[in-house]
Amino acid sequence: MNRTYEYILSKIKNKPEIGIILGSGLGNLASQINDPIEINYKDIPDFPTSSVKGHSGKLIFGKLSGKNLVAMQGRIHYYEGQGIDKTVFPTKILCQLGIKYLIVTNACGGVNTSFNPGDLMLIKDHINFTGVNPLIGPNDDKIGPRFPDQSFTYNKDLRDIAKNAAKELNFELKEGVYMWFTGPVYETPAEVRMARIVGADAVGMSTVPEVIVANHRGVKILGISAITNMAAGILDKPLNHEEVIDVSSKIQDKFENLVKKVIEKM
Ligand code: HPA
């Protein structure tokens, strides 16, 4: 981890205060970053690279709405098979670089039937039903507690900021619980019904590992999900990745305006 950290440090001018992980089809926000310094994942020692279409991998350091930030364009998903440690490695580096806030974003399937594809959902909590946890293993007490509290993982002040920003931008921001499935399969209709019964509003294949790690390290978290499709079995049609990318690119503007306004108010 240290040579990764040292390499990145040698390339940047300012340490970031905010980290943002850009989900499927939401990577465009990176083009709005001022004075950007781009580092390809493949050029960073020990940094894992993502293999998924629509997830080109680079870190972009710079300023957005006047704040120093680093954006991850492309994330590693657990389903890629590199293991949970690689999945959360970039988040650990962001934390080591000193971010105080992490904005996590993703594309996901709507479980709550009052949602529509194209909606943005503020994550208020999550369900990890996978049996996978990135903190399993020895704990370094200097980094965080052995048994981290998750009662306030999705910071209330940041959520209020996001709600106000959406109000100013004149759109309805949904709020709900995100349930992590490992993927790479989309859920079955029965799993989606189960997800609804246990209290999920959306299902997806990312975000939760990074959130667990950042919360362990005391970073304040804001989660924004793009509902790209209704989850399996809700509508009488099959799901596919092209639709996910298509819908998330259509809501880029709404998403970008929201994130910029949120960062302005942070
Ligand atoms: N399920 C899981 N992950 C997803 C979905 C979904 O329906 N849509 C986009 N990512």
Short mmCIF file of C-alpha atoms and ligand atoms in Angstrom, two decimals:
data_model
loop_
_atom_site.label_atom_id
_atom_site.label_comp_id
_atom_site.label_asym_id
_atom_site.label_seq_id
_atom_site.Cartn_x
_atom_site.Cartn_y
_atom_site.Cartn_z
CA MET A 1 0.00 0.00 0.00
CA ASN A 2 2.82 2.39 0.77
CA ARG A 3 4.34 2.47 -2.68
CA THR A 4 0.87 3.10 -4.10
CA TYR A 5 0.39 5.99 -1.69
CA GLU A 6 3.88 7.42 -2.32
CA TYR A 7 3.42 7.19 -6.10
CA ILE A 8 0.12 9.08 -6.01
CA LEU A 9 1.49 11.64 -3.57
CA SER A 10 4.38 12.34 -5.95
CA LYS A 11 1.89 13.20 -8.73
CA ILE A 12 -0.54 15.54 -6.97
CA LYS A 13 -0.40 19.14 -5.79
CA ASN A 14 -3.08 19.11 -3.10
CA LYS A 15 -4.40 16.35 -0.90
CA PRO A 16 -8.11 15.80 -1.53
CA GLU A 17 -10.73 16.61 1.08
CA ILE A 18 -13.44 14.73 -0.80
CA GLY A 19 -13.36 11.40 -2.63
CA ILE A 20 -16.00 10.47 -5.15
CA ILE A 21 -16.50 7.04 -6.68
CA LEU A 22 -18.30 7.31 -9.99
CA GLY A 23 -20.64 4.45 -10.83
CA SER A 24 -21.58 2.84 -14.16
CA GLY A 25 -22.30 5.47 -16.78
CA LEU A 26 -21.77 8.31 -14.28
CA GLY A 27 -18.11 8.93 -15.09
CA ASN A 28 -18.73 12.12 -17.04
CA LEU A 29 -18.63 14.24 -13.91
CA ALA A 30 -14.86 13.86 -14.06
CA SER A 31 -14.77 16.16 -17.11
CA GLN A 32 -16.02 19.02 -14.90
CA ILE A 33 -13.05 18.87 -12.56
CA ASN A 34 -10.83 21.96 -12.74
CA ASP A 35 -7.00 21.76 -12.97
CA PRO A 36 -7.24 17.99 -13.34
CA ILE A 37 -4.35 15.64 -12.73
CA GLU A 38 -5.26 12.26 -14.19
CA ILE A 39 -3.57 9.04 -13.19
CA ASN A 40 -4.51 5.80 -14.94
CA TYR A 41 -5.02 2.89 -12.58
CA LYS A 42 -2.71 0.80 -14.72
CA ASP A 43 0.18 3.23 -14.07
CA ILE A 44 -0.17 3.11 -10.27
CA PRO A 45 1.89 0.44 -8.48
CA ASP A 46 -0.29 -2.35 -7.03
CA PHE A 47 -3.50 -0.57 -8.03
CA PRO A 48 -6.17 -2.99 -9.32
CA THR A 49 -7.71 -2.28 -12.71
CA SER A 50 -11.32 -2.87 -13.65
CA SER A 51 -12.34 -5.08 -16.53
CA VAL A 52 -15.93 -3.91 -16.92
CA LYS A 53 -17.25 -2.04 -19.95
CA GLY A 54 -18.23 1.53 -18.99
CA HIS A 55 -15.67 1.60 -16.14
CA SER A 56 -12.49 3.02 -17.66
CA GLY A 57 -10.10 3.26 -14.75
CA LYS A 58 -8.45 6.47 -13.62
CA LEU A 59 -8.08 8.77 -10.65
CA ILE A 60 -8.72 12.44 -11.32
CA PHE A 61 -7.45 14.96 -8.79
CA GLY A 62 -8.52 18.59 -8.98
CA LYS A 63 -11.14 21.06 -7.83
CA LEU A 64 -14.91 20.91 -8.11
CA SER A 65 -17.09 23.72 -6.73
CA GLY A 66 -13.90 25.10 -5.17
CA LYS A 67 -13.03 21.98 -3.14
CA ASN A 68 -10.03 19.70 -3.53
CA LEU A 69 -11.25 16.31 -4.55
CA VAL A 70 -10.33 13.02 -6.14
CA ALA A 71 -12.69 11.16 -8.43
CA MET A 72 -12.43 7.48 -9.16
CA GLN A 73 -13.62 6.94 -12.69
CA GLY A 74 -14.24 3.22 -12.68
CA ARG A 75 -14.36 0.97 -9.64
CA ILE A 76 -13.43 -2.61 -8.94
CA HIS A 77 -16.42 -4.83 -8.36
CA TYR A 78 -16.28 -7.88 -6.14
CA TYR A 79 -17.78 -10.00 -8.93
CA GLU A 80 -14.68 -9.44 -11.07
CA GLY A 81 -13.09 -12.11 -8.93
CA GLN A 82 -10.01 -10.26 -7.67
CA GLY A 83 -11.20 -10.72 -4.09
CA ILE A 84 -12.59 -8.34 -1.50
CA ASP A 85 -9.18 -6.85 -0.59
CA LYS A 86 -8.59 -5.64 -4.15
CA THR A 87 -12.16 -4.40 -4.32
CA VAL A 88 -11.61 -2.01 -1.43
CA PHE A 89 -7.94 -1.22 -2.03
CA PRO A 90 -8.64 2.06 -3.86
CA THR A 91 -10.96 3.22 -1.07
CA LYS A 92 -8.25 2.50 1.49
CA ILE A 93 -5.82 4.62 -0.54
CA LEU A 94 -8.33 7.49 -0.74
CA CYS A 95 -8.71 7.32 3.03
CA GLN A 96 -4.93 7.25 3.47
CA LEU A 97 -4.73 10.36 1.30
CA GLY A 98 -6.82 12.05 3.97
CA ILE A 99 -10.31 12.41 2.51
CA LYS A 100 -12.86 13.52 5.10
CA TYR A 101 -15.86 12.81 2.91
CA LEU A 102 -16.64 10.01 0.48
CA ILE A 103 -19.39 10.32 -2.10
CA VAL A 104 -20.27 6.90 -3.45
CA THR A 105 -22.44 6.55 -6.51
CA ASN A 106 -23.81 3.60 -8.42
CA ALA A 107 -26.32 2.36 -10.92
CA CYS A 108 -28.87 0.03 -9.39
CA GLY A 109 -32.22 -1.65 -9.81
CA GLY A 110 -35.34 -0.16 -8.23
CA VAL A 111 -37.13 -2.46 -5.80
CA ASN A 112 -39.51 0.13 -4.40
CA THR A 113 -42.34 0.27 -6.94
CA SER A 114 -42.83 4.00 -6.41
CA PHE A 115 -39.44 4.50 -8.09
CA ASN A 116 -38.90 4.93 -11.81
CA PRO A 117 -35.87 4.37 -14.02
CA GLY A 118 -34.04 7.70 -14.16
CA ASP A 119 -34.70 8.54 -10.49
CA LEU A 120 -31.83 9.37 -8.15
CA MET A 121 -31.96 7.82 -4.68
CA LEU A 122 -30.12 9.01 -1.64
CA ILE A 123 -28.85 5.99 0.28
CA LYS A 124 -29.98 6.18 3.90
CA ASP A 125 -28.80 2.70 4.90
CA HIS A 126 -27.69 -0.56 3.38
CA ILE A 127 -28.16 -4.29 3.77
CA ASN A 128 -25.15 -6.54 3.32
CA PHE A 129 -26.64 -9.95 2.72
CA THR A 130 -23.64 -11.43 0.92
CA GLY A 131 -21.65 -12.91 3.77
CA VAL A 132 -18.66 -11.00 2.41
CA ASN A 133 -17.11 -8.29 4.55
CA PRO A 134 -13.91 -6.40 3.77
CA LEU A 135 -13.04 -6.03 7.47
CA ILE A 136 -12.82 -9.77 8.11
CA GLY A 137 -9.27 -10.47 9.21
CA PRO A 138 -6.88 -8.85 11.66
CA ASN A 139 -7.86 -5.33 12.71
CA ASP A 140 -5.42 -2.45 12.91
CA ASP A 141 -6.69 -0.46 15.90
CA LYS A 142 -4.79 2.60 14.68
CA ILE A 143 -7.06 2.68 11.63
CA GLY A 144 -10.42 1.94 13.22
CA PRO A 145 -12.23 -0.15 15.80
CA ARG A 146 -12.54 -3.95 15.69
CA PHE A 147 -16.33 -3.66 15.83
CA PRO A 148 -17.30 -0.53 13.91
CA ASP A 149 -20.69 1.04 14.57
CA GLN A 150 -22.86 1.39 11.46
CA SER A 151 -25.77 3.31 13.02
CA PHE A 152 -24.85 6.58 11.33
CA THR A 153 -22.96 5.39 8.26
CA TYR A 154 -24.78 7.61 5.76
CA ASN A 155 -24.20 11.02 7.28
CA LYS A 156 -27.43 12.86 8.13
CA ASP A 157 -26.00 16.35 7.52
CA LEU A 158 -24.78 15.33 4.06
CA ARG A 159 -28.17 13.80 3.27
CA ASP A 160 -29.88 17.04 4.31
CA ILE A 161 -27.50 18.98 2.08
CA ALA A 162 -28.36 16.68 -0.83
CA LYS A 163 -32.09 17.03 -0.21
CA ASN A 164 -31.82 20.82 -0.20
CA ALA A 165 -29.70 20.76 -3.34
CA ALA A 166 -32.30 18.62 -5.14
CA LYS A 167 -35.04 21.01 -4.01
CA GLU A 168 -33.12 23.95 -5.49
CA LEU A 169 -32.64 21.98 -8.69
CA ASN A 170 -36.35 21.22 -8.77
CA PHE A 171 -36.37 17.46 -8.85
CA GLU A 172 -37.56 14.83 -6.45
CA LEU A 173 -34.70 12.97 -4.80
CA LYS A 174 -35.82 9.57 -3.55
CA GLU A 175 -34.33 8.08 -0.40
CA GLY A 176 -33.97 4.46 0.54
CA VAL A 177 -32.07 1.36 1.54
CA TYR A 178 -29.54 -0.18 -0.85
CA MET A 179 -29.03 -3.94 -0.72
CA TRP A 180 -25.76 -5.37 -1.97
CA PHE A 181 -25.76 -8.58 -4.00
CA THR A 182 -22.41 -9.80 -5.29
CA GLY A 183 -23.54 -10.20 -8.89
CA PRO A 184 -22.54 -10.66 -11.65
CA VAL A 185 -25.99 -12.13 -12.20
CA TYR A 186 -28.91 -9.82 -11.86
CA GLU A 187 -31.18 -10.89 -9.02
CA THR A 188 -33.99 -13.36 -9.58
CA PRO A 189 -37.57 -12.09 -9.23
CA ALA A 190 -37.82 -14.10 -5.98
CA GLU A 191 -34.68 -12.42 -4.63
CA VAL A 192 -36.12 -9.03 -5.51
CA ARG A 193 -39.35 -9.88 -3.63
CA MET A 194 -37.22 -10.96 -0.67
CA ALA A 195 -35.22 -7.73 -0.88
CA ARG A 196 -38.45 -5.74 -0.67
CA ILE A 197 -39.71 -7.78 2.29
CA VAL A 198 -36.49 -7.24 4.26
CA GLY A 199 -36.65 -3.50 3.65
CA ALA A 200 -34.60 -2.76 0.54
CA ASP A 201 -35.59 -0.05 -1.92
CA ALA A 202 -32.85 -0.81 -4.45
CA VAL A 203 -30.47 -3.63 -5.31
CA GLY A 204 -26.98 -3.41 -6.75
CA MET A 205 -23.55 -4.99 -7.08
CA SER A 206 -21.25 -2.37 -5.56
CA THR A 207 -20.83 0.41 -3.00
CA VAL A 208 -21.29 -1.51 0.26
CA PRO A 209 -17.67 -2.81 0.48
CA GLU A 210 -16.26 0.69 -0.03
CA VAL A 211 -18.72 2.18 2.45
CA ILE A 212 -17.83 -0.38 5.14
CA VAL A 213 -14.13 0.45 4.77
CA ALA A 214 -14.58 4.24 4.72
CA ASN A 215 -16.92 4.14 7.71
CA HIS A 216 -14.37 2.05 9.61
CA ARG A 217 -11.85 4.84 8.97
CA GLY A 218 -14.19 7.56 10.23
CA VAL A 219 -14.94 9.10 6.84
CA LYS A 220 -18.32 10.78 6.39
CA ILE A 221 -20.32 9.16 3.61
CA LEU A 222 -22.90 10.30 1.11
CA GLY A 223 -24.40 7.66 -1.20
CA ILE A 224 -26.30 8.45 -4.39
CA SER A 225 -27.85 5.69 -6.50
CA ALA A 226 -29.10 6.07 -10.04
CA ILE A 227 -32.14 3.85 -10.55
CA THR A 228 -31.39 2.63 -14.06
CA ASN A 229 -34.05 -0.05 -14.27
CA MET A 230 -36.74 -1.68 -12.20
CA ALA A 231 -35.26 -4.81 -10.58
CA ALA A 232 -36.02 -8.24 -12.01
CA GLY A 233 -39.61 -9.44 -12.09
CA ILE A 234 -41.21 -6.01 -11.58
CA LEU A 235 -41.75 -5.32 -15.26
CA ASP A 236 -42.40 -8.03 -17.78
CA LYS A 237 -39.07 -7.70 -19.59
CA PRO A 238 -35.47 -8.89 -19.30
CA LEU A 239 -32.65 -6.74 -17.84
CA ASN A 240 -29.45 -5.88 -19.63
CA HIS A 241 -26.27 -3.87 -19.10
CA GLU A 242 -26.84 -1.71 -22.19
CA GLU A 243 -30.06 -0.38 -20.68
CA VAL A 244 -28.24 0.36 -17.41
CA ILE A 245 -25.58 2.38 -19.23
CA ASP A 246 -28.14 4.05 -21.47
CA VAL A 247 -30.34 5.26 -18.58
CA SER A 248 -27.40 6.35 -16.42
CA SER A 249 -25.97 8.39 -19.29
CA LYS A 250 -29.37 10.03 -19.80
CA ILE A 251 -29.41 11.24 -16.19
CA GLN A 252 -25.79 12.44 -16.18
CA ASP A 253 -26.86 16.11 -16.18
CA LYS A 254 -29.21 15.72 -13.23
CA PHE A 255 -26.60 13.70 -11.38
CA GLU A 256 -23.76 16.14 -12.13
CA ASN A 257 -25.80 19.18 -11.10
CA LEU A 258 -26.74 17.49 -7.86
CA VAL A 259 -23.19 16.47 -6.97
CA LYS A 260 -21.76 19.90 -7.85
CA LYS A 261 -24.36 21.66 -5.72
CA VAL A 262 -23.83 19.25 -2.84
CA ILE A 263 -20.06 19.84 -2.91
CA GLU A 264 -20.63 23.59 -3.06
CA LYS A 265 -22.71 23.37 0.15
CA MET A 266 -20.40 20.97 1.99
N1 HPA B 1 -29.52 -5.28 -10.07
C1 HPA B 1 -28.23 -5.23 -9.64
N2 HPA B 1 -27.39 -4.32 -10.07
C2 HPA B 1 -27.82 -3.42 -10.95
C3 HPA B 1 -29.14 -3.41 -11.43
C4 HPA B 1 -30.03 -4.40 -10.95
O1 HPA B 1 -31.22 -4.47 -11.32
N3 HPA B 1 -29.24 -2.37 -12.29
C5 HPA B 1 -28.03 -1.78 -12.33
N4 HPA B 1 -27.17 -2.40 -11.51
#
